[in-house]
Structure formats: C-alpha cells, structure tokens
mmCIF file with all atom_site columns, C-alpha atoms in Angstrom:
data_model
loop_
_atom_site.group_PDB
_atom_site.id
_atom_site.type_symbol
_atom_site.label_atom_id
_atom_site.label_alt_id
_atom_site.label_comp_id
_atom_site.label_asym_id
_atom_site.label_entity_id
_atom_site.label_seq_id
_atom_site.pdbx_PDB_ins_code
_atom_site.Cartn_x
_atom_site.Cartn_y
_atom_site.Cartn_z
_atom_site.occupancy
_atom_site.B_iso_or_equiv
_atom_site.pdbx_formal_charge
_atom_site.auth_seq_id
_atom_site.auth_comp_id
_atom_site.auth_asym_id
_atom_site.auth_atom_id
_atom_site.pdbx_PDB_model_num
ATOM 1  C CA . MET A 1 1  ? -62.689 150.662 327.463 1.00 0.00 ? 1  MET A CA 1
ATOM 2  C CA . ARG A 1 2  ? -60.881 147.514 326.388 1.00 0.00 ? 2  ARG A CA 1
ATOM 3  C CA . GLN A 1 3  ? -57.680 146.186 327.893 1.00 0.00 ? 3  GLN A CA 1
ATOM 4  C CA . LEU A 1 4  ? -54.740 145.648 325.538 1.00 0.00 ? 4  LEU A CA 1
ATOM 5  C CA . VAL A 1 5  ? -52.908 142.333 325.813 1.00 0.00 ? 5  VAL A CA 1
ATOM 6  C CA . LEU A 1 6  ? -49.471 142.285 324.181 1.00 0.00 ? 6  LEU A CA 1
ATOM 7  C CA . THR A 1 7  ? -48.228 138.956 322.871 1.00 0.00 ? 7  THR A CA 1
ATOM 8  C CA . ALA A 1 8  ? -44.522 138.119 323.009 1.00 0.00 ? 8  ALA A CA 1
ATOM 9  C CA . LYS A 1 9  ? -44.370 138.384 319.212 1.00 0.00 ? 9  LYS A CA 1
ATOM 10 C CA . PHE A 1 10 ? -45.932 141.856 319.276 1.00 0.00 ? 10 PHE A CA 1
ATOM 11 C CA . GLU A 1 11 ? -43.448 143.058 321.905 1.00 0.00 ? 11 GLU A CA 1
ATOM 12 C CA . ARG A 1 12 ? -40.520 141.667 319.887 1.00 0.00 ? 12 ARG A CA 1
ATOM 13 C CA . GLN A 1 13 ? -41.769 143.201 316.630 1.00 0.00 ? 13 GLN A CA 1
ATOM 14 C CA . PHE A 1 14 ? -42.495 146.534 318.352 1.00 0.00 ? 14 PHE A CA 1
ATOM 15 C CA . ARG A 1 15 ? -38.916 146.785 319.650 1.00 0.00 ? 15 ARG A CA 1
ATOM 16 C CA . LYS A 1 16 ? -37.561 145.854 316.211 1.00 0.00 ? 16 LYS A CA 1
ATOM 17 C CA . PHE A 1 17 ? -39.897 148.243 314.366 1.00 0.00 ? 17 PHE A CA 1
ATOM 18 C CA . VAL A 1 18 ? -39.122 151.306 316.525 1.00 0.00 ? 18 VAL A CA 1
ATOM 19 C CA . LEU A 1 19 ? -35.409 150.528 316.362 1.00 0.00 ? 19 LEU A CA 1
ATOM 20 C CA . HIS A 1 20 ? -35.630 151.054 312.595 1.00 0.00 ? 20 HIS A CA 1
ATOM 21 C CA . ASN A 1 21 ? -38.270 153.823 312.861 1.00 0.00 ? 21 ASN A CA 1
ATOM 22 C CA . PRO A 1 22 ? -37.549 155.749 316.096 1.00 0.00 ? 22 PRO A CA 1
ATOM 23 C CA . LYS A 1 23 ? -39.681 158.732 315.025 1.00 0.00 ? 23 LYS A CA 1
ATOM 24 C CA . LEU A 1 24 ? -42.786 156.506 315.048 1.00 0.00 ? 24 LEU A CA 1
ATOM 25 C CA . LYS A 1 25 ? -42.453 155.372 318.676 1.00 0.00 ? 25 LYS A CA 1
ATOM 26 C CA . GLN A 1 26 ? -44.564 158.202 320.138 1.00 0.00 ? 26 GLN A CA 1
ATOM 27 C CA . LYS A 1 27 ? -47.135 157.914 317.326 1.00 0.00 ? 27 LYS A CA 1
ATOM 28 C CA . ILE A 1 28 ? -47.507 154.179 317.994 1.00 0.00 ? 28 ILE A CA 1
ATOM 29 C CA . LYS A 1 29 ? -47.927 154.743 321.737 1.00 0.00 ? 29 LYS A CA 1
ATOM 30 C CA . LYS A 1 30 ? -50.628 157.321 320.989 1.00 0.00 ? 30 LYS A CA 1
ATOM 31 C CA . VAL A 1 31 ? -52.401 154.810 318.720 1.00 0.00 ? 31 VAL A CA 1
ATOM 32 C CA . LEU A 1 32 ? -52.237 152.142 321.449 1.00 0.00 ? 32 LEU A CA 1
ATOM 33 C CA . ARG A 1 33 ? -53.866 154.550 323.930 1.00 0.00 ? 33 ARG A CA 1
ATOM 34 C CA . GLN A 1 34 ? -56.559 155.305 321.343 1.00 0.00 ? 34 GLN A CA 1
ATOM 35 C CA . MET A 1 35 ? -57.127 151.567 320.840 1.00 0.00 ? 35 MET A CA 1
ATOM 36 C CA . GLU A 1 36 ? -57.808 151.199 324.576 1.00 0.00 ? 36 GLU A CA 1
ATOM 37 C CA . GLU A 1 37 ? -60.416 153.945 324.403 1.00 0.00 ? 37 GLU A CA 1
ATOM 38 C CA . ASP A 1 38 ? -62.068 153.007 321.094 1.00 0.00 ? 38 ASP A CA 1
ATOM 39 C CA . VAL A 1 39 ? -60.541 150.426 318.781 1.00 0.00 ? 39 VAL A CA 1
ATOM 40 C CA . PHE A 1 40 ? -63.008 151.451 316.064 1.00 0.00 ? 40 PHE A CA 1
ATOM 41 C CA . ALA A 1 41 ? -62.210 155.194 316.132 1.00 0.00 ? 41 ALA A CA 1
ATOM 42 C CA . PRO A 1 42 ? -62.255 156.496 312.530 1.00 0.00 ? 42 PRO A CA 1
ATOM 43 C CA . GLN A 1 43 ? -58.661 157.753 312.627 1.00 0.00 ? 43 GLN A CA 1
ATOM 44 C CA . LEU A 1 44 ? -57.419 154.191 313.297 1.00 0.00 ? 44 LEU A CA 1
ATOM 45 C CA . LYS A 1 45 ? -58.986 152.900 310.072 1.00 0.00 ? 45 LYS A CA 1
ATOM 46 C CA . THR A 1 46 ? -59.744 149.558 311.755 1.00 0.00 ? 46 THR A CA 1
ATOM 47 C CA . HIS A 1 47 ? -60.787 146.874 309.312 1.00 0.00 ? 47 HIS A CA 1
ATOM 48 C CA . SER A 1 48 ? -61.432 143.124 309.261 1.00 0.00 ? 48 SER A CA 1
ATOM 49 C CA . LEU A 1 49 ? -59.039 140.930 307.330 1.00 0.00 ? 49 LEU A CA 1
ATOM 50 C CA . GLN A 1 50 ? -59.801 138.174 304.862 1.00 0.00 ? 50 GLN A CA 1
ATOM 51 C CA . GLY A 1 51 ? -58.086 135.122 303.470 1.00 0.00 ? 51 GLY A CA 1
ATOM 52 C CA . GLU A 1 52 ? -55.427 133.504 305.656 1.00 0.00 ? 52 GLU A CA 1
ATOM 53 C CA . LEU A 1 53 ? -55.906 136.229 308.282 1.00 0.00 ? 53 LEU A CA 1
ATOM 54 C CA . SER A 1 54 ? -59.693 135.941 308.366 1.00 0.00 ? 54 SER A CA 1
ATOM 55 C CA . GLY A 1 55 ? -61.067 136.647 311.829 1.00 0.00 ? 55 GLY A CA 1
ATOM 56 C CA . LEU A 1 56 ? -58.334 139.156 312.650 1.00 0.00 ? 56 LEU A CA 1
ATOM 57 C CA . LYS A 1 57 ? -58.402 142.925 312.440 1.00 0.00 ? 57 LYS A CA 1
ATOM 58 C CA . ALA A 1 58 ? -55.836 145.579 311.583 1.00 0.00 ? 58 ALA A CA 1
ATOM 59 C CA . CYS A 1 59 ? -55.503 149.296 312.158 1.00 0.00 ? 59 CYS A CA 1
ATOM 60 C CA . SER A 1 60 ? -53.221 151.992 310.870 1.00 0.00 ? 60 SER A CA 1
ATOM 61 C CA . CYS A 1 61 ? -50.634 153.796 312.974 1.00 0.00 ? 61 CYS A CA 1
ATOM 62 C CA . GLY A 1 62 ? -49.058 155.823 310.215 1.00 0.00 ? 62 GLY A CA 1
ATOM 63 C CA . TYR A 1 63 ? -48.472 155.749 306.495 1.00 0.00 ? 63 TYR A CA 1
ATOM 64 C CA . ASP A 1 64 ? -46.820 152.321 306.395 1.00 0.00 ? 64 ASP A CA 1
ATOM 65 C CA . CYS A 1 65 ? -47.393 150.961 309.879 1.00 0.00 ? 65 CYS A CA 1
ATOM 66 C CA . ARG A 1 66 ? -50.082 148.433 310.740 1.00 0.00 ? 66 ARG A CA 1
ATOM 67 C CA . ILE A 1 67 ? -51.104 146.739 313.972 1.00 0.00 ? 67 ILE A CA 1
ATOM 68 C CA . LEU A 1 68 ? -52.624 143.273 313.662 1.00 0.00 ? 68 LEU A CA 1
ATOM 69 C CA . PHE A 1 69 ? -54.975 142.242 316.479 1.00 0.00 ? 69 PHE A CA 1
ATOM 70 C CA . SER A 1 70 ? -57.990 140.233 317.546 1.00 0.00 ? 70 SER A CA 1
ATOM 71 C CA . ILE A 1 71 ? -60.830 141.056 319.915 1.00 0.00 ? 71 ILE A CA 1
ATOM 72 C CA . GLU A 1 72 ? -61.638 138.261 322.335 1.00 0.00 ? 72 GLU A CA 1
ATOM 73 C CA . ILE A 1 73 ? -63.510 137.674 325.576 1.00 0.00 ? 73 ILE A CA 1
ATOM 74 C CA . ASP A 1 74 ? -61.294 137.287 328.657 1.00 0.00 ? 74 ASP A CA 1
ATOM 75 C CA . SER A 1 75 ? -62.365 134.097 330.397 1.00 0.00 ? 75 SER A CA 1
ATOM 76 C CA . LEU A 1 76 ? -61.785 135.523 333.886 1.00 0.00 ? 76 LEU A CA 1
ATOM 77 C CA . SER A 1 77 ? -63.353 138.969 333.621 1.00 0.00 ? 77 SER A CA 1
ATOM 78 C CA . GLU A 1 78 ? -65.734 138.097 330.761 1.00 0.00 ? 78 GLU A CA 1
ATOM 79 C CA . LYS A 1 79 ? -64.863 141.466 329.177 1.00 0.00 ? 79 LYS A CA 1
ATOM 80 C CA . GLU A 1 80 ? -63.575 142.137 325.685 1.00 0.00 ? 80 GLU A CA 1
ATOM 81 C CA . VAL A 1 81 ? -59.813 142.446 325.365 1.00 0.00 ? 81 VAL A CA 1
ATOM 82 C CA . VAL A 1 82 ? -57.678 143.436 322.385 1.00 0.00 ? 82 VAL A CA 1
ATOM 83 C CA . ILE A 1 83 ? -54.937 140.896 321.718 1.00 0.00 ? 83 ILE A CA 1
ATOM 84 C CA . LEU A 1 84 ? -52.062 142.650 319.918 1.00 0.00 ? 84 LEU A CA 1
ATOM 85 C CA . LEU A 1 85 ? -50.489 140.114 317.568 1.00 0.00 ? 85 LEU A CA 1
ATOM 86 C CA . ASP A 1 86 ? -48.074 141.930 315.255 1.00 0.00 ? 86 ASP A CA 1
ATOM 87 C CA . ILE A 1 87 ? -46.831 145.337 314.159 1.00 0.00 ? 87 ILE A CA 1
ATOM 88 C CA . GLY A 1 88 ? -44.898 146.387 311.087 1.00 0.00 ? 88 GLY A CA 1
ATOM 89 C CA . THR A 1 89 ? -45.170 147.605 307.553 1.00 0.00 ? 89 THR A CA 1
ATOM 90 C CA . HIS A 1 90 ? -48.003 146.514 305.302 1.00 0.00 ? 90 HIS A CA 1
ATOM 91 C CA . GLU A 1 91 ? -45.696 143.925 303.687 1.00 0.00 ? 91 GLU A CA 1
ATOM 92 C CA . GLU A 1 92 ? -44.503 142.551 307.049 1.00 0.00 ? 92 GLU A CA 1
ATOM 93 C CA . VAL A 1 93 ? -47.855 141.927 308.731 1.00 0.00 ? 93 VAL A CA 1
ATOM 94 C CA . TYR A 1 94 ? -49.932 140.781 305.759 1.00 0.00 ? 94 TYR A CA 1
#
C-alpha cells in the first residue's frame, strides 16, 4: 500500500475541478482510495507519459478526468509514495 502525497497544485486543481464537476467528487475520491491500494489496478488505466512529461504517470478517473502523478521513494521511510501532481481534463493536464 502506497501513501498518497498531495501537492499544493493538485489540491488547488482538485477544488477547481470538482467545483465545475460536482458529480465527479465521489468518483475521484474512490479512485484515490484505489490508488493507495494498487496504483496499477486495471480499472485505473495507469500509463507512463512521454515527451515533456516523460517520467510521470497518469490514470483515469472518468471519461475526461485524468490524475497526473509520480512514484518516488520517501527519504525518511524509504517506501514508495505516490506524488499527486495535477488533476483535470485530458486537455488540462497534458
């Protein structure tokens, strides 16, 4: 089980995104719980990115909702953590 670390940008974008898409709030929270359990679960459609975003990963949380993240090693616990970087539509995050 990996810990999720929310960046300030992710928190800001999350508030903005659910303000415009209130019906997705519960779906997104469910996806975040799933990411803690298994970030590579098939229903998340996790994939590595290329180009300018090379080294990052993205997963789906609905038809036009993506979460951009990285997987890193926490220097204190030496365990993998998921750093949540951005959330939004396909156009917004890529």
